[in-house]
Amino acid sequence: MPSTAAMCRLMTSEGSLLAYATDNGRSPKTYAAIAASIWGTYKQHSLLLQGDPVSGLRFLILNCDEGIVLVTAISSMLLCLVGDQTVELGILRAKVNNRKRGHEKPRGGR
């Protein structure tokens, strides 16, 4: 059976947790702080190298001992998904893109 995301976090760009869902006992605050720190560092370097915030960092994939972490920006927030080592990157990317579309859609009748 294919594996999928084990954790999903929505956080500020500083790493403060806004919402999360997890199916294991790992600390979501720890993942959020680490992911936000790494995202901030890469974003700064991306802006320095490219000089254009629009063409800068879109997502970050971290291959860790305990799984794969994918981080992306949604407006001024960060979305972080964590899957185990067997999850396919395409599945994580599709889940992130789906969640991004859901958060970026205009609300209401306009």
Short mmCIF file of N, CA and C in Angstrom, two decimals:
data_model
loop_
_atom_site.label_atom_id
_atom_site.label_comp_id
_atom_site.label_asym_id
_atom_site.label_seq_id
_atom_site.Cartn_x
_atom_site.Cartn_y
_atom_site.Cartn_z
N MET A 1 0.85 -1.18 0.00
CA MET A 1 0.00 0.00 0.00
C MET A 1 0.89 1.24 0.00
N PRO A 2 0.62 2.23 -0.88
CA PRO A 2 1.45 3.42 -0.93
C PRO A 2 1.33 4.23 0.35
N SER A 3 2.44 4.85 0.71
CA SER A 3 2.47 5.69 1.90
C SER A 3 2.02 7.09 1.54
N THR A 4 1.68 7.87 2.54
CA THR A 4 1.23 9.23 2.32
C THR A 4 1.75 10.12 3.43
N ALA A 5 1.32 11.36 3.43
CA ALA A 5 1.79 12.32 4.43
C ALA A 5 1.34 11.90 5.83
N ALA A 6 2.29 11.92 6.77
CA ALA A 6 2.00 11.56 8.15
C ALA A 6 1.71 12.79 9.00
N MET A 7 2.17 13.94 8.56
CA MET A 7 1.95 15.18 9.30
C MET A 7 1.71 16.33 8.33
N CYS A 8 0.87 17.24 8.74
CA CYS A 8 0.61 18.45 7.97
C CYS A 8 0.55 19.61 8.95
N ARG A 9 1.30 20.68 8.66
CA ARG A 9 1.34 21.83 9.53
C ARG A 9 1.15 23.11 8.75
N LEU A 10 0.41 24.04 9.33
CA LEU A 10 0.30 25.39 8.80
C LEU A 10 0.91 26.29 9.87
N MET A 11 1.88 27.11 9.48
CA MET A 11 2.60 27.91 10.47
C MET A 11 2.96 29.27 9.91
N THR A 12 3.36 30.16 10.81
CA THR A 12 3.84 31.47 10.37
C THR A 12 5.24 31.28 9.80
N SER A 13 5.74 32.30 9.13
CA SER A 13 7.08 32.20 8.56
C SER A 13 8.16 32.16 9.65
N GLU A 14 7.80 32.50 10.89
CA GLU A 14 8.73 32.40 12.01
C GLU A 14 8.68 31.03 12.69
N GLY A 15 7.72 30.19 12.31
CA GLY A 15 7.64 28.84 12.86
C GLY A 15 6.58 28.63 13.92
N SER A 16 5.77 29.64 14.22
CA SER A 16 4.68 29.47 15.19
C SER A 16 3.56 28.67 14.55
N LEU A 17 3.15 27.62 15.22
CA LEU A 17 2.12 26.74 14.68
C LEU A 17 0.75 27.40 14.69
N LEU A 18 0.04 27.33 13.56
CA LEU A 18 -1.33 27.83 13.48
C LEU A 18 -2.31 26.66 13.52
N ALA A 19 -1.96 25.57 12.83
CA ALA A 19 -2.80 24.37 12.82
C ALA A 19 -1.94 23.18 12.41
N TYR A 20 -2.31 21.99 12.86
CA TYR A 20 -1.58 20.80 12.44
C TYR A 20 -2.44 19.56 12.61
N ALA A 21 -2.06 18.54 11.86
CA ALA A 21 -2.66 17.21 11.98
C ALA A 21 -1.51 16.21 11.89
N THR A 22 -1.54 15.20 12.73
CA THR A 22 -0.47 14.21 12.74
C THR A 22 -1.02 12.84 13.10
N ASP A 23 -0.37 11.80 12.59
CA ASP A 23 -0.79 10.45 12.96
C ASP A 23 0.30 9.73 13.74
N ASN A 24 1.25 10.49 14.30
CA ASN A 24 2.27 9.88 15.15
C ASN A 24 2.59 10.81 16.31
N GLY A 25 3.46 10.40 17.20
CA GLY A 25 3.75 11.15 18.40
C GLY A 25 4.81 12.22 18.27
N ARG A 26 5.29 12.51 17.09
CA ARG A 26 6.35 13.50 16.91
C ARG A 26 5.85 14.90 17.30
N SER A 27 6.76 15.72 17.75
CA SER A 27 6.41 17.08 18.18
C SER A 27 6.24 18.00 16.97
N PRO A 28 5.03 18.48 16.72
CA PRO A 28 4.81 19.37 15.58
C PRO A 28 5.53 20.71 15.75
N LYS A 29 5.72 21.17 16.99
CA LYS A 29 6.41 22.44 17.21
C LYS A 29 7.87 22.36 16.78
N THR A 30 8.50 21.22 17.03
CA THR A 30 9.89 21.04 16.64
C THR A 30 10.03 21.07 15.13
N TYR A 31 9.18 20.30 14.43
CA TYR A 31 9.22 20.30 12.97
C TYR A 31 8.94 21.70 12.41
N ALA A 32 7.99 22.40 12.99
CA ALA A 32 7.63 23.73 12.51
C ALA A 32 8.80 24.70 12.65
N ALA A 33 9.46 24.68 13.80
CA ALA A 33 10.58 25.59 14.03
C ALA A 33 11.74 25.30 13.08
N ILE A 34 12.06 24.04 12.91
CA ILE A 34 13.16 23.66 12.03
C ILE A 34 12.83 24.00 10.57
N ALA A 35 11.63 23.65 10.13
CA ALA A 35 11.23 23.92 8.75
C ALA A 35 11.22 25.42 8.46
N ALA A 36 10.70 26.23 9.38
CA ALA A 36 10.65 27.68 9.18
C ALA A 36 12.06 28.27 9.13
N SER A 37 12.94 27.78 9.97
CA SER A 37 14.31 28.27 9.99
C SER A 37 15.03 27.97 8.68
N ILE A 38 14.90 26.74 8.21
CA ILE A 38 15.54 26.35 6.95
C ILE A 38 14.92 27.12 5.78
N TRP A 39 13.60 27.26 5.77
CA TRP A 39 12.92 28.00 4.71
C TRP A 39 13.44 29.44 4.67
N GLY A 40 13.52 30.09 5.83
CA GLY A 40 13.98 31.48 5.89
C GLY A 40 15.39 31.65 5.36
N THR A 41 16.26 30.71 5.70
CA THR A 41 17.64 30.77 5.22
C THR A 41 17.71 30.63 3.71
N TYR A 42 17.01 29.62 3.17
CA TYR A 42 17.02 29.42 1.72
C TYR A 42 16.37 30.59 0.99
N LYS A 43 15.31 31.14 1.57
CA LYS A 43 14.62 32.26 0.92
C LYS A 43 15.54 33.47 0.84
N GLN A 44 16.28 33.76 1.93
CA GLN A 44 17.23 34.88 1.91
C GLN A 44 18.29 34.68 0.83
N HIS A 45 18.85 33.48 0.76
CA HIS A 45 19.88 33.21 -0.25
C HIS A 45 19.31 33.28 -1.66
N SER A 46 18.09 32.81 -1.83
CA SER A 46 17.44 32.86 -3.13
C SER A 46 17.24 34.30 -3.59
N LEU A 47 16.81 35.17 -2.67
CA LEU A 47 16.61 36.57 -3.02
C LEU A 47 17.94 37.25 -3.34
N LEU A 48 18.99 36.91 -2.60
CA LEU A 48 20.30 37.50 -2.87
C LEU A 48 20.83 37.10 -4.24
N LEU A 49 20.61 35.84 -4.60
CA LEU A 49 21.12 35.34 -5.87
C LEU A 49 20.29 35.82 -7.06
N GLN A 50 18.97 35.81 -6.91
CA GLN A 50 18.11 36.13 -8.04
C GLN A 50 17.60 37.56 -8.03
N GLY A 51 17.49 38.17 -6.85
CA GLY A 51 17.05 39.55 -6.75
C GLY A 51 15.58 39.77 -7.04
N ASP A 52 14.85 38.72 -7.38
CA ASP A 52 13.44 38.84 -7.74
C ASP A 52 12.62 37.92 -6.85
N PRO A 53 11.79 38.47 -5.93
CA PRO A 53 11.03 37.62 -5.02
C PRO A 53 10.01 36.73 -5.73
N VAL A 54 9.55 37.11 -6.91
CA VAL A 54 8.55 36.31 -7.61
C VAL A 54 9.17 35.02 -8.16
N SER A 55 10.40 35.10 -8.66
CA SER A 55 11.02 33.91 -9.24
C SER A 55 11.86 33.15 -8.21
N GLY A 56 11.72 33.49 -6.95
CA GLY A 56 12.52 32.87 -5.90
C GLY A 56 12.02 31.50 -5.49
N LEU A 57 12.24 31.18 -4.25
CA LEU A 57 11.95 29.87 -3.68
C LEU A 57 10.46 29.54 -3.75
N ARG A 58 10.12 28.40 -4.34
CA ARG A 58 8.72 27.95 -4.44
C ARG A 58 8.41 26.85 -3.43
N PHE A 59 9.33 25.90 -3.28
CA PHE A 59 9.16 24.85 -2.30
C PHE A 59 10.52 24.30 -1.92
N LEU A 60 10.54 23.58 -0.81
CA LEU A 60 11.77 23.02 -0.28
C LEU A 60 11.49 21.57 0.09
N ILE A 61 12.34 20.67 -0.37
CA ILE A 61 12.22 19.25 -0.04
C ILE A 61 13.44 18.83 0.76
N LEU A 62 13.20 18.27 1.93
CA LEU A 62 14.27 17.81 2.81
C LEU A 62 14.15 16.31 2.98
N ASN A 63 15.20 15.59 2.64
CA ASN A 63 15.22 14.15 2.83
C ASN A 63 15.90 13.86 4.16
N CYS A 64 15.13 13.53 5.18
CA CYS A 64 15.64 13.33 6.53
C CYS A 64 15.68 11.84 6.87
N ASP A 65 16.34 11.50 7.98
CA ASP A 65 16.43 10.10 8.41
C ASP A 65 15.06 9.49 8.64
N GLU A 66 14.12 10.27 9.17
CA GLU A 66 12.81 9.73 9.54
C GLU A 66 11.74 9.97 8.51
N GLY A 67 12.08 10.63 7.41
CA GLY A 67 11.07 10.86 6.39
C GLY A 67 11.43 12.02 5.47
N ILE A 68 10.48 12.39 4.64
CA ILE A 68 10.65 13.46 3.67
C ILE A 68 9.77 14.63 4.09
N VAL A 69 10.36 15.82 4.11
CA VAL A 69 9.64 17.04 4.51
C VAL A 69 9.54 17.95 3.30
N LEU A 70 8.34 18.43 3.01
CA LEU A 70 8.13 19.37 1.93
C LEU A 70 7.53 20.64 2.52
N VAL A 71 8.14 21.79 2.23
CA VAL A 71 7.70 23.08 2.76
C VAL A 71 7.43 24.01 1.59
N THR A 72 6.34 24.77 1.67
CA THR A 72 6.03 25.77 0.66
C THR A 72 5.31 26.94 1.32
N ALA A 73 5.32 28.08 0.65
CA ALA A 73 4.65 29.26 1.17
C ALA A 73 3.23 29.34 0.63
N ILE A 74 2.33 29.75 1.53
CA ILE A 74 0.95 30.07 1.15
C ILE A 74 0.69 31.45 1.73
N SER A 75 0.68 32.44 0.86
CA SER A 75 0.56 33.82 1.30
C SER A 75 1.71 34.13 2.25
N SER A 76 1.42 34.55 3.47
CA SER A 76 2.49 34.85 4.43
C SER A 76 2.74 33.69 5.39
N MET A 77 2.13 32.54 5.12
CA MET A 77 2.27 31.36 5.99
C MET A 77 3.11 30.29 5.29
N LEU A 78 3.51 29.29 6.04
CA LEU A 78 4.21 28.14 5.49
C LEU A 78 3.37 26.89 5.71
N LEU A 79 3.35 26.04 4.71
CA LEU A 79 2.70 24.74 4.80
C LEU A 79 3.78 23.69 4.75
N CYS A 80 3.74 22.75 5.69
CA CYS A 80 4.76 21.72 5.81
C CYS A 80 4.09 20.35 5.86
N LEU A 81 4.48 19.47 4.95
CA LEU A 81 4.01 18.08 4.95
C LEU A 81 5.19 17.17 5.22
N VAL A 82 4.96 16.14 6.03
CA VAL A 82 6.00 15.17 6.33
C VAL A 82 5.47 13.79 5.98
N GLY A 83 6.22 13.05 5.19
CA GLY A 83 5.88 11.68 4.85
C GLY A 83 7.02 10.76 5.26
N ASP A 84 6.75 9.47 5.33
CA ASP A 84 7.85 8.55 5.68
C ASP A 84 8.76 8.37 4.46
N GLN A 85 9.80 7.56 4.61
CA GLN A 85 10.80 7.39 3.53
C GLN A 85 10.22 6.74 2.28
N THR A 86 9.08 6.08 2.38
CA THR A 86 8.53 5.38 1.22
C THR A 86 7.58 6.25 0.38
N VAL A 87 7.24 7.43 0.87
CA VAL A 87 6.30 8.27 0.13
C VAL A 87 6.97 8.80 -1.15
N GLU A 88 6.21 8.84 -2.21
CA GLU A 88 6.72 9.37 -3.48
C GLU A 88 6.64 10.89 -3.47
N LEU A 89 7.67 11.55 -3.97
CA LEU A 89 7.70 13.00 -3.98
C LEU A 89 6.53 13.60 -4.75
N GLY A 90 6.13 12.94 -5.81
CA GLY A 90 5.00 13.42 -6.60
C GLY A 90 3.71 13.47 -5.80
N ILE A 91 3.52 12.52 -4.89
CA ILE A 91 2.34 12.52 -4.04
C ILE A 91 2.38 13.69 -3.08
N LEU A 92 3.53 13.92 -2.45
CA LEU A 92 3.64 15.07 -1.54
C LEU A 92 3.43 16.38 -2.29
N ARG A 93 4.03 16.52 -3.46
CA ARG A 93 3.85 17.75 -4.26
C ARG A 93 2.39 17.95 -4.64
N ALA A 94 1.70 16.89 -5.03
CA ALA A 94 0.29 17.00 -5.40
C ALA A 94 -0.56 17.42 -4.19
N LYS A 95 -0.27 16.85 -3.02
CA LYS A 95 -1.01 17.22 -1.82
C LYS A 95 -0.77 18.68 -1.45
N VAL A 96 0.48 19.14 -1.54
CA VAL A 96 0.79 20.53 -1.24
C VAL A 96 0.10 21.45 -2.23
N ASN A 97 0.18 21.14 -3.51
CA ASN A 97 -0.46 21.98 -4.53
C ASN A 97 -1.97 22.04 -4.33
N ASN A 98 -2.57 20.92 -3.96
CA ASN A 98 -4.01 20.89 -3.71
C ASN A 98 -4.38 21.77 -2.52
N ARG A 99 -3.60 21.70 -1.45
CA ARG A 99 -3.86 22.53 -0.27
C ARG A 99 -3.62 24.01 -0.57
N LYS A 100 -2.60 24.30 -1.37
CA LYS A 100 -2.33 25.69 -1.75
C LYS A 100 -3.50 26.27 -2.53
N ARG A 101 -4.01 25.51 -3.48
CA ARG A 101 -5.16 25.99 -4.27
C ARG A 101 -6.35 26.25 -3.36
N GLY A 102 -6.57 25.38 -2.39
CA GLY A 102 -7.69 25.55 -1.47
C GLY A 102 -7.56 26.79 -0.60
N HIS A 103 -6.35 27.13 -0.19
CA HIS A 103 -6.14 28.30 0.66
C HIS A 103 -6.08 29.59 -0.14
N GLU A 104 -5.71 29.53 -1.41
CA GLU A 104 -5.55 30.74 -2.20
C GLU A 104 -6.80 31.13 -2.97
N LYS A 105 -7.82 30.26 -2.99
CA LYS A 105 -9.06 30.59 -3.68
C LYS A 105 -9.76 31.72 -2.93
N PRO A 106 -10.33 32.68 -3.68
CA PRO A 106 -11.07 33.75 -3.03
C PRO A 106 -12.32 33.19 -2.35
N ARG A 107 -12.61 33.68 -1.18
CA ARG A 107 -13.79 33.25 -0.44
C ARG A 107 -14.96 34.15 -0.79
N GLY A 108 -16.17 33.61 -0.67
CA GLY A 108 -17.36 34.42 -0.93
C GLY A 108 -17.81 34.33 -2.37
N GLY A 109 -18.71 35.18 -2.76
CA GLY A 109 -19.31 35.13 -4.09
C GLY A 109 -18.59 35.93 -5.14
N ARG A 110 -17.49 36.54 -4.84
CA ARG A 110 -16.81 37.38 -5.83
C ARG A 110 -15.70 36.64 -6.52
#
